[in-house]
């Protein structure tokens, strides 16, 4: 059994878990107790995992249906301390608080405005790392999912995090939600050009809709943990730029030319706390929350975009990076120059020593960049409230270019008998399962010996036993 307590009206914390696993003693998958859902989900016992996660999901959903925050007057302005974790802002409040956030959604909607999206384009046969889902009458359904279950691939965890984010938004929203059917991809890069919600896109990729990534829900507790909890822990970190370490920090794998150039440029520099690390080894790791102890933070891309950027932009530090090759939901808000500058952009990390020498000698300018970053990202566009508003805007704009009226069932003709005894009738056949049942059952139907986990969810999956 797991014990729970409530932090506030929106959060549940796992205090302890006395579950058994099927692994040998000393295995990295043995987790006697942890306060992170993401880490707990690595446990091998499916019954414990299913029961715990379903209880958490149910508790959180029920909590978020509570009465919305009441404000003293009709004059409202976004206050990050009061509203930053509020997933129930009205549409007008979303527009007022985050007017510049929806550029990516507007771009995708404009691209599909004339052609419209057809239901046939939601076919995911033969693809992996994708989920076909539907929102109907404020209920989230999973119609079909294709997950890669290879060692070291995190499709399922990512999908569960995205679905958790979607369900939280649906439950918390106080207004109408359109009925939509859609596909989302959890791959670092989605190469299939069919319209889908993706973690990022290349600049020349016009067909995909960029969504908030899985990290806004949670990720591996050894490095990050729950996004909401990370933001709460950041409140205990230094807020003044002068109180931070006068160093530049980076940790990551030496996996591409950009990172290799960074490591070479930083070698032997007094301002550098920059090291390559190996995933799976604790040596050299720095928790994301502890990145915020440093004045300067280095951002590099990986296989595609790097999920680290949203975390370090919450630090009120100076982020140094090359121009992004991959576009996320907030990429257009990065300002590399001018009075609103909130990052430092480099042509190449070969030039990092000169750039660092300049900014170390210009502390007031560096502090202004860090302050701008805090105001734009930590205090506004990277808040949980902003992500909820972004998701809801995606629902609306996707619905505006959707060419069919989705339903989680079809009416099918049935017959039995022959001749005078023949009977014909219509039967409503449900497709897919609800989010609640999916989270309770599906993650534990994976065949460990298979390379790919492919699930076509049937109507009879809805029936216990």
XYZ file of N, CA and C in Angstrom, residues 206-374:
507
model
N 5.711 22.288 -41.634
C 4.507 23.091 -41.452
C 3.308 22.274 -40.994
N 3.360 20.954 -41.113
C 2.158 20.139 -40.886
C 1.894 19.830 -39.422
N 2.920 19.879 -38.599
C 2.778 19.445 -37.213
C 2.418 20.595 -36.278
N 1.756 20.230 -35.184
C 1.330 21.167 -34.146
C 2.201 20.927 -32.917
N 2.926 21.920 -32.480
C 3.838 21.760 -31.348
C 3.051 21.871 -30.039
N 3.207 20.857 -29.197
C 2.504 20.815 -27.909
C 3.516 20.981 -26.766
N 3.066 21.312 -25.571
C 3.960 21.273 -24.405
C 4.456 19.839 -24.194
N 5.710 19.676 -23.886
C 6.247 18.313 -23.827
C 5.899 17.631 -22.500
N 6.284 16.372 -22.403
C 5.953 15.535 -21.251
C 6.543 16.057 -19.950
N 7.629 16.822 -20.030
C 8.296 17.306 -18.832
C 7.462 18.265 -18.005
N 6.438 18.866 -18.598
C 5.567 19.751 -17.814
C 4.688 18.964 -16.850
N 4.646 17.647 -17.013
C 3.962 16.769 -16.050
C 4.992 16.260 -15.054
N 5.954 15.494 -15.527
C 7.030 14.979 -14.673
C 8.035 14.255 -15.542
N 9.239 14.063 -14.988
C 10.231 13.223 -15.627
C 11.069 12.572 -14.538
N 12.025 11.781 -14.942
C 12.813 10.940 -14.043
C 13.223 11.707 -12.785
N 12.857 11.182 -11.623
C 13.101 11.886 -10.367
C 14.580 12.001 -10.017
N 15.442 11.164 -10.601
C 16.863 11.278 -10.303
C 17.441 12.580 -10.836
N 16.744 13.218 -11.782
C 17.237 14.455 -12.373
C 16.252 15.608 -12.195
N 14.953 15.355 -12.416
C 13.976 16.440 -12.430
C 12.844 16.195 -11.437
N 11.990 15.211 -11.721
C 10.799 14.966 -10.917
C 9.599 15.702 -11.482
N 8.621 15.971 -10.645
C 7.410 16.678 -11.045
C 7.723 18.133 -11.373
N 7.167 18.618 -12.478
C 7.418 20.010 -12.873
C 6.878 20.986 -11.834
N 5.653 20.764 -11.378
C 5.081 21.666 -10.377
C 5.921 21.697 -9.108
N 6.384 20.528 -8.684
C 7.186 20.470 -7.471
C 8.545 21.136 -7.681
N 9.107 20.982 -8.882
C 10.370 21.657 -9.189
C 10.212 23.168 -9.017
N 9.126 23.723 -9.527
C 8.913 25.168 -9.408
C 8.765 25.589 -7.946
N 8.136 24.753 -7.143
C 7.996 25.071 -5.727
C 9.357 25.056 -5.025
N 10.182 24.099 -5.390
C 11.513 24.010 -4.773
C 12.405 25.172 -5.197
N 12.164 25.725 -6.387
C 12.965 26.854 -6.845
C 12.753 28.090 -5.982
N 11.641 28.145 -5.269
C 11.389 29.302 -4.413
C 12.416 29.403 -3.290
N 13.094 28.306 -2.992
C 14.115 28.310 -1.936
C 15.505 28.628 -2.479
N 15.606 28.837 -3.783
C 16.900 29.128 -4.400
C 17.173 30.635 -4.393
N 18.451 31.024 -4.537
C 18.778 32.454 -4.551
C 18.016 33.193 -5.642
N 17.433 34.327 -5.303
C 16.697 35.123 -6.279
C 17.548 36.268 -6.821
N 18.534 36.690 -6.071
C 19.415 37.756 -6.531
C 20.551 37.167 -7.359
N 20.812 37.786 -8.485
C 21.869 37.303 -9.383
C 23.220 37.285 -8.678
N 23.474 38.271 -7.841
C 24.767 38.372 -7.163
C 24.987 37.264 -6.142
N 23.906 36.592 -5.709
C 24.026 35.512 -4.727
C 24.365 34.170 -5.371
N 24.303 34.096 -6.676
C 24.572 32.845 -7.377
C 26.079 32.676 -7.618
N 26.488 31.452 -7.894
C 27.889 31.165 -8.190
C 28.292 31.813 -9.508
N 29.418 32.479 -9.512
C 29.886 33.190 -10.704
C 30.573 32.206 -11.653
N 29.785 31.210 -12.071
C 30.292 30.129 -12.909
C 29.271 29.795 -13.994
N 29.734 29.114 -15.035
C 28.847 28.583 -16.072
C 28.745 27.075 -15.888
N 27.505 26.565 -15.858
C 27.258 25.142 -15.599
C 26.673 24.465 -16.834
N 27.134 23.243 -17.074
C 26.515 22.367 -18.078
C 26.837 20.924 -17.718
N 25.839 20.061 -17.880
C 26.023 18.617 -17.769
C 25.280 17.964 -18.930
N 25.873 16.935 -19.490
C 25.221 16.228 -20.584
C 26.170 15.233 -21.209
N 25.653 14.475 -22.151
C 26.470 13.489 -22.860
C 27.223 14.172 -24.003
N 28.443 13.729 -24.232
C 29.249 14.234 -25.350
C 28.788 13.499 -26.609
N 27.617 13.891 -27.125
C 26.937 13.085 -28.126
C 26.864 13.708 -29.517
N 27.308 14.964 -29.661
C 27.298 15.561 -31.000
C 28.386 16.632 -31.086
N 28.547 17.202 -32.262
C 29.638 18.154 -32.496
C 29.478 19.409 -31.649
N 28.249 19.883 -31.498
C 28.007 21.081 -30.693
C 28.483 20.888 -29.267
N 28.161 19.755 -28.692
C 28.563 19.486 -27.308
C 30.070 19.263 -27.197
N 30.636 18.641 -28.216
C 32.080 18.411 -28.195
C 32.818 19.751 -28.247
N 32.336 20.676 -29.066
C 32.946 22.008 -29.128
C 32.830 22.725 -27.790
N 31.712 22.560 -27.133
C 31.517 23.173 -25.818
C 32.543 22.651 -24.814
N 32.713 21.355 -24.752
C 33.645 20.762 -23.802
C 35.081 21.216 -24.069
N 35.440 21.309 -25.328
C 36.796 21.763 -25.669
C 36.997 23.224 -25.291
N 35.982 24.072 -25.574
C 36.110 25.497 -25.297
C 36.203 25.774 -23.798
N 35.543 24.942 -22.980
C 35.498 25.172 -21.536
C 36.682 24.566 -20.792
N 37.449 23.747 -21.439
C 38.538 23.038 -20.759
C 39.557 24.016 -20.170
N 39.789 23.890 -18.871
C 40.783 24.709 -18.188
C 40.329 26.114 -17.830
N 39.094 26.473 -18.115
C 38.599 27.822 -17.820
C 38.141 27.909 -16.363
N 38.524 28.986 -15.676
C 38.175 29.138 -14.261
C 36.676 29.325 -14.047
N 35.984 29.852 -15.059
C 34.544 30.119 -14.925
C 33.689 28.894 -15.261
N 34.313 27.780 -15.612
C 33.575 26.641 -16.160
C 33.358 25.530 -15.141
N 32.120 25.164 -14.953
C 31.750 23.922 -14.266
C 31.002 23.091 -15.318
N 31.744 22.601 -16.264
C 31.191 21.974 -17.464
C 31.804 20.592 -17.629
N 30.945 19.565 -17.588
C 31.424 18.184 -17.659
C 30.473 17.333 -18.485
N 31.051 16.343 -19.151
C 30.239 15.318 -19.802
C 29.917 14.236 -18.779
N 28.709 13.722 -18.837
C 28.291 12.669 -17.921
C 27.720 11.511 -18.733
N 27.645 10.364 -18.074
C 27.053 9.182 -18.693
C 25.717 8.915 -18.032
N 24.663 8.830 -18.837
C 23.350 8.542 -18.288
C 23.346 7.169 -17.634
N 22.759 7.093 -16.474
C 22.747 5.854 -15.714
C 23.813 5.817 -14.644
N 24.758 6.768 -14.693
C 25.795 6.852 -13.665
C 25.602 8.141 -12.876
N 25.621 8.088 -11.541
C 25.381 9.291 -10.734
C 26.562 10.258 -10.709
N 27.717 9.821 -11.170
C 28.917 10.637 -11.064
C 28.797 11.906 -11.907
N 28.986 13.044 -11.280
C 28.976 14.314 -11.986
C 27.615 14.934 -12.178
N 26.531 14.228 -11.830
C 25.199 14.759 -12.056
C 24.909 15.937 -11.128
N 24.164 16.885 -11.646
C 23.676 18.021 -10.858
C 22.161 18.066 -11.045
N 21.421 18.007 -9.961
C 19.968 18.087 -10.044
C 19.561 19.373 -10.762
N 18.475 19.309 -11.505
C 18.030 20.482 -12.252
C 17.781 21.656 -11.316
N 17.183 21.411 -10.156
C 16.897 22.504 -9.227
C 18.183 23.183 -8.772
N 19.295 22.431 -8.727
C 20.569 23.008 -8.296
C 21.281 23.767 -9.404
N 20.809 23.643 -10.643
C 21.345 24.483 -11.715
C 21.123 25.959 -11.391
N 20.074 26.234 -10.655
C 19.698 27.622 -10.395
C 20.618 28.301 -9.399
N 21.602 27.581 -8.889
C 22.607 28.190 -8.007
C 23.680 28.917 -8.812
N 23.655 28.797 -10.139
C 24.714 29.333 -10.995
C 24.220 30.557 -11.766
N 25.132 31.506 -11.988
C 24.775 32.695 -12.748
C 24.594 32.394 -14.230
N 25.349 31.445 -14.761
C 25.341 31.178 -16.193
C 25.064 29.691 -16.439
N 24.150 29.442 -17.363
C 23.759 28.073 -17.689
C 23.853 27.872 -19.196
N 24.450 26.765 -19.587
C 24.657 26.467 -21.006
C 23.549 25.539 -21.489
N 22.988 25.864 -22.641
C 21.956 25.039 -23.261
C 22.484 24.448 -24.577
N 22.332 23.132 -24.737
C 22.689 22.461 -25.986
C 21.517 21.592 -26.427
N 21.407 21.368 -27.718
C 20.391 20.472 -28.234
C 20.950 19.056 -28.303
N 20.039 18.079 -28.377
C 20.444 16.678 -28.400
C 20.073 16.019 -29.708
N 19.272 14.933 -29.643
C 18.798 14.290 -30.867
C 17.936 15.249 -31.675
N 17.180 16.074 -30.982
C 16.429 17.167 -31.608
C 16.460 18.313 -30.603
N 15.280 18.723 -30.134
C 15.246 19.744 -29.091
C 15.762 19.136 -27.782
N 16.080 19.986 -26.836
C 16.474 19.511 -25.506
C 15.445 19.980 -24.493
N 14.850 19.028 -23.776
C 13.846 19.359 -22.767
C 14.397 20.158 -21.605
N 15.718 20.274 -21.523
C 16.332 20.992 -20.413
C 16.034 22.490 -20.448
N 15.808 23.050 -21.646
C 15.720 24.506 -21.771
C 14.622 25.094 -20.895
N 13.455 24.495 -20.874
C 12.358 25.064 -20.075
C 12.706 25.079 -18.593
N 13.493 24.098 -18.152
C 13.863 24.059 -16.732
C 14.821 25.186 -16.384
N 15.876 25.361 -17.179
C 16.887 26.352 -16.810
C 16.405 27.783 -17.068
N 15.396 27.953 -17.937
C 14.822 29.290 -18.102
C 14.029 29.716 -16.867
N 13.727 28.787 -15.991
C 13.048 29.086 -14.729
C 14.008 29.555 -13.647
N 15.301 29.584 -13.944
C 16.311 29.810 -12.904
C 16.624 31.283 -12.633
N 16.196 32.186 -13.497
C 16.613 33.583 -13.376
C 18.125 33.705 -13.437
N 18.714 32.893 -14.312
C 20.137 32.948 -14.618
C 20.289 33.357 -16.076
N 21.520 33.526 -16.530
C 21.780 33.840 -17.932
C 21.978 32.536 -18.694
N 21.134 32.293 -19.685
C 21.235 31.084 -20.500
C 22.005 31.426 -21.774
N 23.073 30.678 -22.014
C 23.876 30.849 -23.224
C 23.611 29.666 -24.148
N 23.315 29.936 -25.411
C 22.928 28.875 -26.320
C 23.146 29.313 -27.773
N 23.197 28.332 -28.641
C 23.161 28.617 -30.068
C 21.703 28.777 -30.503
N 21.502 29.349 -31.685
C 20.130 29.492 -32.184
C 19.510 28.105 -32.310
N 18.308 27.898 -31.780
C 17.709 26.564 -31.792
C 17.451 26.070 -33.223
N 17.759 24.793 -33.436
C 17.453 24.150 -34.712
C 16.054 23.571 -34.713
N 15.468 23.446 -33.517
C 14.146 22.840 -33.365
C 13.247 23.798 -32.592
N 12.003 23.858 -32.994
C 11.063 24.833 -32.448
C 10.161 24.174 -31.415
N 10.112 24.768 -30.220
C 9.180 24.360 -29.166
C 8.066 25.394 -29.060
N 7.150 25.168 -28.145
C 5.996 26.062 -28.023
C 6.395 27.486 -27.662
N 7.533 27.666 -26.981
C 7.925 28.985 -26.487
C 9.146 29.550 -27.199
N 9.647 28.893 -28.236
C 10.900 29.306 -28.871
C 10.844 30.753 -29.354
N 9.701 31.175 -29.860
C 9.578 32.538 -30.392
C 9.700 33.608 -29.314
N 9.639 33.220 -28.051
C 9.749 34.176 -26.953
C 11.197 34.422 -26.532
N 12.135 33.674 -27.094
C 13.558 33.876 -26.801
C 14.043 35.139 -27.507
N 14.659 36.052 -26.773
C 15.126 37.320 -27.320
C 16.643 37.423 -27.122
N 17.436 37.305 -28.201
C 18.900 37.315 -28.057
C 19.525 38.702 -28.046
N 18.719 39.748 -28.223
C 19.287 41.091 -28.211
C 18.195 42.104 -27.902
N 18.603 43.381 -27.780
C 17.664 44.453 -27.507
C 17.372 44.628 -26.034
N 16.522 45.606 -25.692
C 16.227 45.889 -24.276
C 15.510 44.744 -23.577
N 14.816 43.880 -24.341
C 14.106 42.748 -23.756
C 14.916 41.452 -23.835
N 16.201 41.547 -24.079
C 17.049 40.359 -24.216
C 16.908 39.450 -23.006
N 16.664 38.144 -23.264
C 16.520 37.194 -22.150
C 17.399 35.961 -22.287
N 18.204 35.883 -23.348
C 19.216 34.839 -23.493
C 20.447 35.450 -24.162
N 21.546 34.707 -24.150
C 22.741 35.082 -24.903
C 22.913 34.039 -25.997
N 22.937 34.495 -27.233
C 23.037 33.583 -28.375
C 24.454 33.607 -28.949
N 25.003 32.413 -29.204
C 26.343 32.284 -29.762
C 26.253 31.674 -31.157
N 27.168 32.090 -32.035
C 27.254 31.447 -33.352
C 27.830 30.049 -33.219
N 28.766 29.909 -32.276
C 29.407 28.619 -32.036
C 29.954 28.621 -30.621
N 29.998 27.434 -30.015
C 30.566 27.348 -28.665
C 32.078 27.518 -28.679
N 32.674 27.526 -29.844
C 34.102 27.847 -29.943
C 34.351 29.250 -29.404
N 33.341 30.123 -29.524
C 33.469 31.512 -29.065
C 33.044 31.701 -27.613
N 32.776 30.622 -26.902
C 32.292 30.740 -25.530
C 33.259 31.478 -24.604
N 34.567 31.217 -24.649
C 35.469 31.934 -23.716
C 35.361 33.452 -23.838
N 35.347 33.980 -25.061
C 35.239 35.421 -25.233
C 33.887 35.944 -24.727
N 32.840 35.187 -25.001
C 31.502 35.599 -24.553
C 31.419 35.623 -23.033
N 31.968 34.610 -22.388
C 31.950 34.558 -20.932
C 32.790 35.671 -20.325
N 33.964 35.942 -20.885
C 34.810 37.022 -20.365
C 34.066 38.353 -20.417
N 33.334 38.577 -21.504
C 32.589 39.837 -21.635
C 31.499 39.929 -20.581
N 30.691 38.892 -20.431
C 29.549 38.980 -19.517
C 29.976 38.958 -18.051
N 31.074 38.318 -17.752
C 31.590 38.372 -16.385
C 32.053 39.782 -16.024
N 32.468 40.535 -17.029
C 32.913 41.914 -16.784
C 31.761 42.907 -16.855
N 30.592 42.425 -17.274
C 29.413 43.285 -17.415
C 28.264 42.707 -16.577
N 28.443 42.718 -15.271
C 27.484 42.087 -14.375
C 26.107 42.733 -14.429
N 26.037 44.038 -14.592
C 24.733 44.697 -14.655
C 23.948 44.240 -15.881
N 24.639 44.125 -17.004
C 23.970 43.651 -18.206
C 23.515 42.209 -18.041
N 24.370 41.377 -17.457
C 24.006 39.982 -17.225
C 22.806 39.875 -16.298
N 22.790 40.702 -15.262
C 21.668 40.675 -14.323
C 20.371 41.105 -15.006
N 20.454 42.054 -15.921
C 19.260 42.484 -16.660
C 18.729 41.340 -17.533
N 19.612 40.611 -18.194
C 19.196 39.478 -19.027
C 18.513 38.414 -18.176
N 19.102 38.126 -17.019
C 18.520 37.131 -16.113
C 17.161 37.580 -15.597
N 17.029 38.866 -15.286
C 15.756 39.401 -14.786
C 14.677 39.326 -15.870
N 15.051 39.665 -17.105
C 14.101 39.562 -18.209
C 13.637 38.118 -18.402
N 14.579 37.186 -18.282
C 14.230 35.769 -18.443
C 13.243 35.336 -17.368
N 13.475 35.779 -16.145
C 12.564 35.410 -15.059
C 11.158 35.954 -15.318
